[in-house]
Coordinates of C-alpha atoms in Angstrom, one line a residue:
Chain A
X89 CA -58.9 -4.0 74.1
X90 CA -56.9 -7.2 73.6
X91 CA -53.6 -7.4 75.5
X92 CA -50.6 -9.2 74.0
X93 CA -51.3 -12.1 76.3
X94 CA -54.7 -13.1 75.0
X95 CA -53.4 -14.1 71.5
X96 CA -55.2 -14.8 68.3
X97 CA -58.5 -12.8 68.5
X98 CA -61.0 -14.1 65.7
X99 CA -59.5 -13.1 62.6
X100 CA -61.0 -10.3 60.4
X101 CA -58.7 -10.1 57.5
X102 CA -56.2 -12.6 56.3
X103 CA -53.5 -12.1 53.6
X104 CA -51.7 -15.2 52.4
X105 CA -48.8 -15.2 50.2
X106 CA -49.6 -11.7 48.5
X107 CA -47.4 -11.1 45.7
X108 CA -47.6 -7.8 43.6
X109 CA -45.7 -7.6 40.3
X110 CA -45.1 -4.9 37.6
X111 CA -47.2 -5.6 34.5
X112 CA -44.4 -5.0 32.1
X113 CA -42.1 -7.1 34.1
X114 CA -43.5 -9.9 36.3
X115 CA -40.1 -10.7 37.4
X116 CA -40.0 -7.4 39.5
X117 CA -41.8 -8.3 42.8
X118 CA -42.9 -5.0 44.5
X119 CA -44.6 -7.2 47.3
X120 CA -43.2 -10.7 47.7
X121 CA -44.9 -13.4 49.4
X122 CA -46.5 -11.3 52.2
X123 CA -48.8 -13.0 54.9
X124 CA -50.4 -11.6 58.0
X125 CA -53.7 -11.8 59.9
X126 CA -55.6 -8.9 61.6
X127 CA -57.9 -9.9 64.3
X128 CA -61.1 -8.4 65.3
X129 CA -60.6 -5.2 67.2
X130 CA -56.6 -5.7 66.8
X131 CA -54.3 -3.2 65.6
X132 CA -51.4 -4.3 63.4
X133 CA -48.6 -2.0 62.5
X134 CA -46.8 -2.3 59.0
X135 CA -43.5 -0.7 59.3
X136 CA -40.7 -0.1 56.8
X137 CA -39.0 2.7 54.9
X138 CA -40.2 4.2 51.7
X139 CA -40.1 1.7 48.9
X140 CA -40.4 -1.4 51.0
X141 CA -43.6 -2.3 49.7
X142 CA -46.0 -1.3 52.5
X143 CA -48.5 1.1 50.8
X144 CA -48.5 -1.2 47.8
X145 CA -49.6 -4.0 50.2
X146 CA -52.3 -1.8 51.7
X147 CA -53.7 -0.9 48.0
X148 CA -53.8 -4.5 47.2
X149 CA -55.8 -5.2 50.1
X150 CA -58.4 -2.4 49.1
X151 CA -58.0 -3.7 45.5
X152 CA -56.8 -0.3 44.6
X153 CA -53.4 -1.2 42.8
X154 CA -52.0 1.3 40.2
X155 CA -52.6 0.2 36.8
X156 CA -48.8 -0.8 36.3
X157 CA -49.0 -3.3 39.0
X158 CA -51.0 -6.5 39.4
X159 CA -51.4 -9.2 42.1
X160 CA -49.7 -12.4 40.6
X161 CA -50.6 -14.6 43.6
X162 CA -51.9 -14.6 47.0
X163 CA -55.3 -14.9 48.8
X164 CA -57.0 -12.0 50.7
X165 CA -59.9 -13.3 52.8
X166 CA -62.4 -11.0 54.9
X167 CA -64.0 -13.0 57.6
X168 CA -67.6 -12.0 58.5
X169 CA -70.6 -13.2 60.6
X170 CA -72.1 -14.2 57.2
X171 CA -69.1 -16.3 56.1
X172 CA -65.6 -15.7 54.6
X173 CA -65.4 -13.5 51.5
X174 CA -62.4 -14.2 49.1
X175 CA -61.5 -10.6 48.0
X176 CA -58.8 -11.8 45.7
X177 CA -61.6 -13.0 43.4
X178 CA -63.7 -10.1 43.3
X179 CA -64.6 -8.2 40.3
X180 CA -64.5 -4.4 40.0
X181 CA -68.2 -3.8 40.8
X182 CA -67.9 -6.3 43.7
X183 CA -65.0 -4.5 45.0
X184 CA -67.1 -1.3 45.2
X185 CA -69.4 -2.9 47.8
X186 CA -66.4 -4.0 49.9
X187 CA -64.4 -0.8 49.7
X188 CA -65.3 1.7 52.3
X189 CA -68.3 -0.3 53.5
X190 CA -65.9 -3.1 55.1
X191 CA -62.5 -1.6 54.6
X192 CA -61.7 2.0 54.3
X193 CA -58.4 4.1 54.3
X194 CA -57.2 7.1 55.7
X195 CA -54.7 8.4 53.0
X196 CA -51.4 9.6 53.3
X197 CA -51.1 13.5 53.2
X198 CA -54.7 14.7 54.1
X199 CA -53.6 18.0 52.5
X200 CA -54.1 16.5 49.0
X201 CA -56.6 13.7 49.6
X202 CA -59.6 16.1 50.2
X203 CA -61.4 17.6 47.2
X204 CA -60.6 21.3 47.4
X205 CA -63.8 22.3 45.7
X206 CA -66.2 20.4 47.7
X207 CA -67.2 21.3 51.5
X208 CA -66.0 18.5 53.9
X209 CA -69.7 17.8 54.6
X210 CA -70.5 17.2 51.0
X211 CA -67.6 14.7 50.7
X212 CA -68.7 12.6 53.7
X213 CA -72.2 12.8 52.6
X214 CA -71.0 11.6 49.1
X215 CA -69.4 8.4 50.6
X216 CA -72.6 7.7 52.8
X217 CA -75.0 8.2 49.6
X218 CA -72.6 5.9 47.3
X219 CA -73.2 3.1 49.6
X220 CA -76.6 3.9 51.0
X221 CA -78.6 5.3 48.2
X222 CA -81.9 5.1 50.1
X223 CA -80.7 7.2 52.9
X224 CA -82.7 10.3 53.2
X225 CA -81.4 13.9 52.9
X226 CA -82.0 14.5 56.7
X227 CA -80.5 11.1 57.8
X228 CA -77.5 11.7 55.8
X229 CA -77.0 15.1 57.3
X230 CA -77.3 13.8 60.8
X231 CA -74.7 10.9 60.1
X232 CA -72.2 13.7 58.7
X233 CA -72.9 15.7 62.0
X234 CA -72.4 12.7 64.2
X235 CA -69.3 11.7 62.4
X236 CA -67.6 15.1 62.7
X237 CA -68.6 15.1 66.4
X238 CA -66.9 11.9 66.8
X239 CA -63.7 13.0 65.4
X240 CA -63.8 16.2 67.3
X241 CA -64.5 18.7 64.5
X242 CA -67.4 21.2 65.4
X243 CA -70.4 19.9 63.4
X244 CA -70.9 23.7 62.5
X245 CA -67.9 23.4 60.1
X246 CA -69.7 20.9 57.8
X247 CA -70.0 23.6 55.2
X248 CA -66.3 24.6 55.3
X249 CA -63.9 23.9 52.5
X250 CA -60.8 21.9 53.0
X251 CA -58.4 25.0 52.8
X252 CA -60.3 26.6 55.8
X253 CA -59.0 23.7 58.3
X254 CA -55.7 23.2 59.7
X255 CA -53.6 20.3 59.1
X256 CA -54.6 18.4 62.2
X257 CA -58.3 19.1 61.6
X258 CA -58.1 18.0 57.9
X259 CA -56.8 14.7 59.0
X260 CA -59.8 14.5 61.5
X261 CA -62.1 14.9 58.6
X262 CA -60.3 12.3 56.7
X263 CA -60.7 10.0 59.6
X264 CA -64.5 10.9 59.7
X265 CA -64.5 10.1 55.9
X266 CA -63.0 6.8 56.6
X267 CA -65.6 6.1 59.2
X268 CA -68.5 7.2 57.1
X269 CA -69.7 3.6 56.0
X270 CA -69.1 2.0 59.4
X271 CA -66.1 -0.3 58.2
X272 CA -64.8 -3.1 60.2
X273 CA -61.3 -2.3 59.3
X274 CA -59.6 0.9 58.6
X275 CA -56.2 1.3 57.0
X276 CA -54.1 4.3 58.0
X277 CA -51.3 5.2 55.7
X278 CA -48.9 7.4 57.4
X279 CA -52.0 9.2 59.1
X280 CA -49.9 11.2 61.1
X281 CA -46.5 11.8 59.3
X282 CA -47.3 15.4 58.1
X283 CA -48.1 16.6 61.5
X284 CA -46.2 18.2 64.2
X285 CA -45.9 16.2 67.3
X286 CA -48.4 17.7 69.5
X287 CA -51.1 17.2 66.6
X288 CA -49.7 13.7 66.1
X289 CA -50.3 12.8 69.5
X290 CA -53.8 14.1 69.5
X291 CA -54.6 12.2 66.3
X292 CA -53.0 8.8 67.8
X293 CA -55.2 9.4 70.9
X294 CA -58.4 9.9 68.6
X295 CA -57.6 6.7 66.6
X296 CA -56.9 4.8 70.0
X297 CA -60.4 6.0 71.1
X298 CA -62.4 5.2 68.1
X299 CA -60.7 1.6 67.9
X300 CA -62.0 0.9 71.5
X301 CA -65.3 2.9 71.3
X302 CA -66.2 1.3 67.8
X303 CA -64.3 -2.3 68.2
X304 CA -62.5 -1.3 64.8
X305 CA -59.7 -3.1 63.5
X306 CA -56.7 -1.2 62.0
X307 CA -53.8 -1.6 59.8
X308 CA -51.4 1.3 60.6
X309 CA -48.8 1.8 57.9
X310 CA -45.8 3.9 58.9
X311 CA -42.1 4.4 58.6
X312 CA -42.2 5.6 62.2
X313 CA -41.5 2.8 64.6
X314 CA -42.0 5.0 67.6
X315 CA -45.7 5.7 66.6
X316 CA -46.3 1.8 66.3
X317 CA -44.8 1.3 69.8
X318 CA -47.6 3.4 71.3
X319 CA -50.5 2.3 69.4
X320 CA -50.1 -1.5 68.0
X321 CA -50.8 -4.9 69.3
X322 CA -48.6 -6.5 66.7
X323 CA -46.2 -5.3 64.3
X324 CA -44.9 -6.5 60.9
X325 CA -41.5 -5.0 59.5
X326 CA -41.1 -5.0 55.8
X327 CA -37.7 -4.6 53.9
X328 CA -37.4 -4.9 50.2
X329 CA -40.8 -6.2 49.6
X330 CA -40.9 -9.1 52.4
X331 CA -41.8 -9.2 55.8
X332 CA -38.6 -9.5 57.7
X333 CA -40.0 -9.8 61.2
X334 CA -43.3 -10.0 62.9
X335 CA -44.6 -10.4 66.3
X336 CA -46.3 -8.8 69.4
X337 CA -45.2 -5.2 69.5
X338 CA -43.7 -5.2 73.2
X339 CA -41.8 -8.5 72.2
X340 CA -40.4 -7.3 68.8
X341 CA -39.3 -3.9 70.4
X342 CA -37.7 -5.7 73.5
X343 CA -35.9 -8.4 71.6
X344 CA -35.8 -7.7 67.9
X345 CA -34.7 -10.9 65.9
X346 CA -33.7 -9.2 62.6
X347 CA -30.7 -7.2 62.5
X348 CA -32.7 -4.6 60.4
X349 CA -35.3 -4.2 63.1
X350 CA -32.6 -4.0 65.7
X351 CA -30.9 -1.1 63.8
X352 CA -34.2 0.8 63.1
X353 CA -35.1 0.4 66.7
X354 CA -31.6 1.7 67.7
X355 CA -32.3 4.9 65.4
X356 CA -35.7 5.7 66.8
X357 CA -35.0 4.9 70.4
X358 CA -31.7 6.5 69.9
X359 CA -29.4 7.6 72.8
X360 CA -30.8 10.3 75.0
X361 CA -27.6 11.9 75.6
X362 CA -27.6 15.2 73.9
X363 CA -25.1 15.5 71.1
X364 CA -24.9 11.9 70.2
X365 CA -25.7 11.1 66.8
X366 CA -27.1 7.6 66.0
X367 CA -25.0 5.4 63.7
X368 CA -26.8 5.2 60.4
X369 CA -27.4 2.0 58.4
X370 CA -24.9 2.1 55.6
X371 CA -26.2 2.2 52.0
X372 CA -30.0 2.5 50.9
X373 CA -32.7 -0.1 50.5
X374 CA -32.3 -1.7 46.9
X375 CA -35.0 -1.0 44.2
X376 CA -37.1 -3.9 43.3
X377 CA -35.2 -4.7 40.2
X378 CA -31.8 -4.4 42.0
X379 CA -32.1 -6.7 44.9
X380 CA -29.1 -8.8 46.1
X381 CA -29.0 -12.5 46.2
X382 CA -29.4 -14.3 49.3
X383 CA -30.6 -12.3 52.4
X384 CA -31.9 -8.9 50.7
X385 CA -30.3 -7.2 53.6
X386 CA -27.0 -8.6 53.8
X387 CA -25.0 -6.0 51.9
X388 CA -26.2 -3.6 54.8
X389 CA -25.9 -6.1 57.7
X390 CA -23.0 -6.2 60.0
X391 CA -23.4 -9.8 60.8
X392 CA -23.7 -11.0 57.3
X393 CA -21.7 -14.3 56.5
X394 CA -21.3 -16.1 52.9
X395 CA -24.3 -18.0 53.7
X396 CA -26.3 -14.7 53.9
X397 CA -25.2 -13.6 50.5
X398 CA -25.9 -17.0 48.8
X399 CA -29.0 -18.3 50.5
X400 CA -32.3 -16.5 50.9
X401 CA -33.4 -17.0 54.5
X402 CA -37.1 -18.2 55.5
X403 CA -39.3 -16.9 58.2
X404 CA -37.9 -18.5 61.2
X405 CA -39.7 -18.8 64.6
X406 CA -37.8 -16.8 67.1
X407 CA -39.9 -16.7 70.1
X408 CA -43.5 -16.9 71.1
X409 CA -45.7 -15.9 68.1
X410 CA -42.5 -13.9 66.7
X411 CA -40.8 -14.7 63.3
X412 CA -37.7 -13.3 61.7
X413 CA -36.3 -13.9 58.2
X414 CA -32.7 -14.2 59.2
X415 CA -30.6 -17.3 59.1
X416 CA -29.4 -16.6 62.8
X417 CA -32.8 -16.3 64.5
X418 CA -33.4 -16.8 67.4
X419 CA -30.5 -14.6 68.3
X420 CA -28.8 -15.1 71.5
X421 CA -29.6 -12.5 74.4
X422 CA -32.0 -9.6 73.3
X423 CA -31.4 -10.0 69.7
X424 CA -28.5 -8.9 67.2
X425 CA -26.1 -6.6 69.1
X426 CA -28.0 -6.5 72.2
X427 CA -27.3 -8.1 75.6
X428 CA -29.6 -10.3 77.5
X429 CA -32.6 -8.6 79.1
X430 CA -31.1 -8.8 82.6
X431 CA -27.7 -7.7 81.5
X432 CA -29.0 -4.9 79.4
X433 CA -30.9 -3.4 82.4
X434 CA -27.9 -3.6 84.7
X435 CA -25.8 -2.0 82.0
X436 CA -28.2 1.0 81.4
X437 CA -28.8 1.4 85.2
X438 CA -25.0 1.7 85.7
X439 CA -24.5 4.1 82.8
X440 CA -27.3 6.6 84.2
X441 CA -25.7 6.5 87.5
Chain B
X823 CA -18.4 37.9 74.2
X824 CA -20.1 40.5 72.1
X825 CA -17.5 39.9 69.4
X826 CA -18.4 36.5 68.7
X827 CA -22.1 37.1 68.3
X828 CA -23.3 35.8 64.8
X829 CA -26.8 37.1 64.8
X830 CA -28.3 39.3 67.5
X831 CA -32.2 39.4 67.3
X832 CA -33.8 42.3 69.3
X833 CA -37.6 42.6 70.0
X834 CA -38.2 41.2 66.6
X835 CA -41.9 41.5 65.6
X836 CA -43.1 40.2 62.2
X837 CA -46.8 40.7 61.1
X838 CA -48.7 39.1 58.3
X839 CA -51.7 40.9 56.9
X840 CA -54.7 38.6 57.1
X841 CA -57.4 38.1 54.6
X842 CA -60.9 39.4 55.6
X843 CA -62.3 35.8 56.1
X844 CA -59.5 34.6 58.7
X845 CA -59.6 38.2 60.3
X846 CA -61.0 37.5 63.9
X847 CA -58.9 39.5 66.2
X848 CA -57.4 42.1 63.9
X849 CA -56.2 42.7 60.6
X850 CA -52.8 41.3 61.3
X851 CA -51.3 38.1 62.4
X852 CA -48.2 38.4 64.7
X853 CA -46.0 35.7 63.3
X854 CA -43.2 36.7 65.6
X855 CA -43.9 38.9 68.9
X856 CA -40.9 40.6 70.4
X857 CA -38.6 37.9 70.1
X858 CA -35.0 38.3 71.3
X859 CA -32.4 35.9 70.7
X860 CA -28.7 35.6 70.2
X861 CA -26.9 33.0 68.0
X862 CA -23.1 32.8 68.5
X863 CA -20.5 32.0 66.0
X864 CA -19.8 28.4 65.6
X865 CA -22.7 27.5 67.7
X866 CA -25.4 25.0 66.6
X867 CA -28.7 26.4 67.7
X868 CA -32.1 24.8 67.1
X869 CA -35.4 26.5 66.8
X870 CA -38.1 24.2 67.9
X871 CA -41.9 24.6 67.6
X872 CA -45.0 23.2 66.1
X873 CA -46.2 24.4 62.5
X874 CA -47.3 27.9 62.8
X875 CA -45.0 28.7 65.8
X876 CA -43.0 31.1 63.7
X877 CA -39.9 29.2 63.6
X878 CA -39.7 29.3 59.6
X879 CA -40.6 33.2 59.9
X880 CA -37.7 33.7 62.2
X881 CA -35.4 31.7 59.8
X882 CA -36.6 34.1 56.8
X883 CA -36.0 37.2 59.1
X884 CA -32.5 36.0 59.6
X885 CA -32.0 35.9 55.9
X886 CA -33.6 39.3 55.4
X887 CA -36.2 37.8 53.3
X888 CA -39.0 39.5 55.5
X889 CA -39.5 43.2 56.5
X890 CA -39.9 43.2 60.3
X891 CA -42.7 45.5 61.7
X892 CA -40.3 46.4 64.5
X893 CA -37.1 45.1 66.3
X894 CA -33.9 44.5 64.7
X895 CA -31.6 41.9 63.5
X896 CA -27.8 42.2 63.5
X897 CA -25.4 40.1 61.6
X898 CA -21.8 40.2 62.9
X899 CA -22.7 43.3 64.8
X900 CA -24.1 45.1 61.9
X901 CA -27.7 46.1 61.2
X902 CA -28.9 43.3 58.6
X903 CA -30.2 46.1 56.3
X904 CA -26.9 47.7 55.8
X905 CA -25.1 44.4 55.4
X906 CA -23.5 44.0 52.0
X907 CA -26.1 41.7 50.2
X908 CA -23.8 39.9 47.9
X909 CA -21.5 38.8 50.3
X910 CA -24.1 38.0 52.9
X911 CA -26.0 35.7 50.4
X912 CA -22.7 33.8 49.8
X913 CA -21.7 33.5 53.5
X914 CA -25.1 32.4 54.6
X915 CA -27.0 29.3 53.0
X916 CA -30.4 27.7 53.5
X917 CA -31.4 24.2 52.8
X918 CA -35.0 23.1 53.0
X919 CA -37.1 20.2 54.0
X920 CA -37.9 18.6 50.6
X921 CA -35.0 17.8 48.3
X922 CA -37.6 16.8 45.7
X923 CA -38.7 20.4 45.4
X924 CA -35.3 22.1 46.1
X925 CA -33.8 20.6 42.7
X926 CA -35.0 21.3 39.4
X927 CA -36.1 18.0 37.6
X928 CA -34.8 19.2 34.3
X929 CA -31.0 20.0 35.4
X930 CA -28.2 17.6 36.0
X931 CA -26.5 17.6 39.5
X932 CA -23.8 19.5 37.7
X933 CA -25.8 22.5 37.1
X934 CA -27.4 22.5 40.3
X935 CA -24.2 22.6 42.3
X936 CA -22.6 25.0 40.2
X937 CA -25.5 27.5 39.9
X938 CA -24.4 29.3 42.9
X939 CA -20.7 29.4 41.7
X940 CA -21.9 31.1 38.5
X941 CA -24.1 33.8 40.3
X942 CA -21.4 34.8 42.8
X943 CA -18.6 34.4 40.2
X944 CA -16.6 31.9 42.1
X945 CA -13.5 30.7 40.4
X946 CA -13.3 30.8 36.7
X947 CA -16.1 29.1 34.5
X948 CA -15.0 25.7 33.1
X949 CA -12.7 23.4 34.9
X950 CA -12.1 25.4 37.9
X951 CA -15.9 25.6 38.7
X952 CA -16.1 21.7 38.1
X953 CA -13.3 21.3 40.4
X954 CA -15.1 23.1 43.2
X955 CA -18.4 21.3 42.5
X956 CA -16.8 18.0 42.5
X957 CA -15.1 18.8 46.0
X958 CA -18.6 19.8 47.4
X959 CA -20.2 16.6 46.2
X960 CA -17.5 14.8 47.9
X961 CA -17.8 16.6 51.2
X962 CA -21.4 16.1 50.9
X963 CA -20.6 12.5 51.0
X964 CA -21.5 11.5 47.4
X965 CA -18.5 9.5 46.5
X966 CA -17.1 9.2 44.0
X967 CA -18.3 12.7 43.0
X968 CA -17.7 12.1 39.3
X969 CA -20.3 9.3 39.3
X970 CA -22.9 11.7 40.3
X971 CA -22.1 14.7 38.2
X972 CA -24.2 14.1 35.2
X973 CA -27.1 12.5 36.9
X974 CA -30.6 14.0 37.1
X975 CA -32.6 14.4 40.4
X976 CA -34.9 11.4 39.4
X977 CA -32.1 9.1 39.2
X978 CA -31.2 9.7 43.0
X979 CA -32.4 8.3 46.0
X980 CA -34.1 11.0 48.6
X981 CA -30.9 11.0 50.7
X982 CA -28.7 11.7 47.8
X983 CA -30.7 14.4 46.6
X984 CA -30.6 16.2 50.0
X985 CA -26.8 15.7 49.8
X986 CA -26.8 17.3 46.5
X987 CA -28.6 20.3 48.0
X988 CA -26.0 20.5 50.7
X989 CA -23.3 20.4 48.1
X990 CA -24.9 23.2 46.4
X991 CA -24.9 25.2 49.5
X992 CA -21.3 24.3 50.6
X993 CA -19.8 24.9 47.1
X994 CA -19.9 28.7 48.1
X995 CA -17.9 28.0 51.3
X996 CA -20.6 29.6 53.4
X997 CA -19.9 30.2 57.2
X998 CA -23.5 29.7 58.1
X999 CA -25.9 27.2 56.9
X1000 CA -29.5 27.3 57.9
X1001 CA -31.4 24.0 57.7
X1002 CA -35.1 24.0 57.7
X1003 CA -36.5 20.6 58.5
X1004 CA -33.4 19.0 56.6
X1005 CA -34.1 15.5 57.2
X1006 CA -37.9 15.1 58.0
X1007 CA -38.7 14.1 54.4
X1008 CA -36.1 11.4 54.7
X1009 CA -36.1 7.8 55.8
X1010 CA -34.8 7.0 59.3
X1011 CA -31.8 5.2 58.2
X1012 CA -30.8 7.7 55.6
X1013 CA -31.6 10.6 58.0
X1014 CA -28.7 9.6 60.1
X1015 CA -26.3 9.6 57.2
X1016 CA -27.4 13.0 56.3
X1017 CA -27.0 14.3 60.0
X1018 CA -23.4 12.9 59.9
X1019 CA -22.5 14.8 56.9
X1020 CA -23.7 18.2 58.5
X1021 CA -21.9 17.2 61.5
X1022 CA -18.6 16.3 59.7
X1023 CA -18.9 19.8 57.8
X1024 CA -19.4 21.7 61.3
X1025 CA -16.3 20.1 62.7
X1026 CA -14.1 20.3 59.6
X1027 CA -15.1 23.9 58.6
X1028 CA -16.4 25.5 61.9
X1029 CA -19.9 26.0 60.2
X1030 CA -22.6 27.8 62.4
X1031 CA -25.6 25.5 62.0
X1032 CA -29.3 26.6 62.6
X1033 CA -31.9 23.9 62.6
X1034 CA -35.6 24.8 62.1
X1035 CA -37.5 21.9 63.2
X1036 CA -40.5 20.3 65.0
X1037 CA -38.3 17.2 65.8
X1038 CA -37.1 17.4 69.4
X1039 CA -34.7 14.4 68.8
X1040 CA -33.1 16.2 66.1
X1041 CA -32.3 19.1 68.4
X1042 CA -31.1 16.8 70.8
X1043 CA -28.8 15.0 68.5
X1044 CA -27.2 18.2 67.0
X1045 CA -27.9 21.4 68.9
X1046 CA -25.8 23.0 71.4
X1047 CA -28.8 25.5 72.3
X1048 CA -32.4 25.2 71.9
X1049 CA -35.0 27.9 71.4
X1050 CA -38.7 27.0 71.7
X1051 CA -41.1 29.1 69.9
X1052 CA -44.7 29.0 70.5
X1053 CA -47.5 31.1 68.8
X1054 CA -44.7 33.7 67.7
X1055 CA -43.3 33.9 71.4
X1056 CA -40.0 32.6 72.3
X1057 CA -41.0 30.8 75.4
X1058 CA -37.9 29.2 76.4
X1059 CA -34.3 29.1 75.4
X1060 CA -31.0 27.7 76.8
X1061 CA -28.4 24.7 76.6
X1062 CA -29.8 21.8 74.9
X1063 CA -29.3 19.5 78.0
X1064 CA -31.0 22.1 80.3
X1065 CA -34.0 22.6 78.2
X1066 CA -34.7 18.9 77.4
X1067 CA -34.1 17.6 81.0
X1068 CA -35.6 20.4 83.0
X1069 CA -38.1 22.2 80.8
X1070 CA -39.7 25.2 82.5
X1071 CA -42.3 26.3 80.3
X1072 CA -45.5 24.4 80.1
X1073 CA -45.4 24.3 76.4
X1074 CA -42.0 22.6 76.3
X1075 CA -43.2 20.2 78.6
X1076 CA -46.2 19.4 76.5
X1077 CA -44.0 19.2 73.6
X1078 CA -41.4 16.7 75.1
X1079 CA -44.4 14.6 76.4
X1080 CA -45.8 14.5 72.9
X1081 CA -42.9 12.7 71.5
X1082 CA -44.1 9.2 70.5
X1083 CA -42.3 5.9 71.6
X1084 CA -42.2 6.2 75.4
X1085 CA -42.5 2.5 75.1
X1086 CA -39.3 2.4 73.0
X1087 CA -37.2 4.5 75.2
X1088 CA -38.0 2.9 78.6
X1089 CA -37.6 -0.8 78.2
X1090 CA -40.1 -2.4 80.8

């Protein structure tokens, strides 16, 4: 497993300047100039609240944008042993070879993503046969058994239908389905959101295990920063269609360099004292066609100045391998509204005494 | 002390009939097994447990929506069965997890908020009910309320929708509000806004709140007392601080350990 220190593993997927617009109004940018890379064996977290463009980004990577949207610019490159493959140039038929075979997805809401009228074994077999039409019946059956085994579902249950499984078991089946064609990259879109905490912890553990055993790369999409804290190497935070902060997870969490990240972290890591309510971020994320001028977060930001309302910030380097889309980055101390690490530790120690 | 008991649940057992295919142990599934719990007036109680633990069943039993197999539920000292239905249904309100499903997509906010007023014949129809409805929207933090009155659910954000649901409940001036996963469908930055609305209502109107949730941090933030349910059993209950700092039952310990983001809370 890569540690935050051995940076830049060999890249597997690079996304450069991805912009997704509405077909009926190309002025509206759902995803706006998003760039990131995922290294081999690396897990990258894409975080943000609903409507920030994180799921659209993932769908663009899979060539599965809904019909109302299109990619207006940006390059998607899949790096492989046999050379680089520009995904943005693929035609529909070519996409079908990449999808599931190289990049697969664990969809949001396992409850609805499985076909209710087919047994789970049939559904997994279907994915295998689609990509390997020459595979024999018994060979496919063995693969299905192995896959279920790998995700901790008794293989005797291959003949069961989705409604006979619990939420956690269904999510395991979804993971088996995503692994069916031995992809190099698995995208998980809120893979544990509908599950209770104990099941969530089990699924996250399973994903970590598979990632180590199979050398998988993962892109984990979630609104839940606490989930990313335990699972990711690097994290990118999205707001209103843009990446507003990116960097190694431990570093971003310890010293966030964008006020939005800092506030989100406060909300998740909230004060442990019973009865303390976290302070909400005022307002709501703007819809793609109603974004404010300048910095898109400025109307919710307590540090905003006139410059923030007028001038959109670039992604600025704010630490080793860390970038933030904020005029004030790098922030002094441990980020916006935070003390320097040493002061912070003293502060929290004295308050717990 | 007995006089400020709001709900007293005594040895409550609720069974669900199982279909043949699922029936392994017996023909019934015990959703709640001899659960005893007391919820005092003005107290915020959290029922915590994973899906299938029986927490929502307990919530429904409190509302008298489920016929228990045995045991009793008493509301303000009176057997729930003999409580006056009409006034009970006005005093005790419930809000659910998903505001997208709680609201009728074809009705404007005005109708959703005043539906309860019409049913319970609160105020005179017309301007008086409009005034009560607007005041409820305002209390739920939708300001200025007039701008929301004629809107439809699809024109609102998730947080606004949940506040419309809260306003619909609060328009009836209830003394008890049962919240079944009230914020788990909402974004984190909005979640805190809705919790602040609920905390404000509790402070200003002395509401007794019940949170049914799998989210330990929600219990930590809002509850005076926590009751932990596991497979239909009440495994542990007590003051929030005590249960969360020093859990006694193995399941509670497991539940607390499973909360993600240990790296977030303990900065290295």
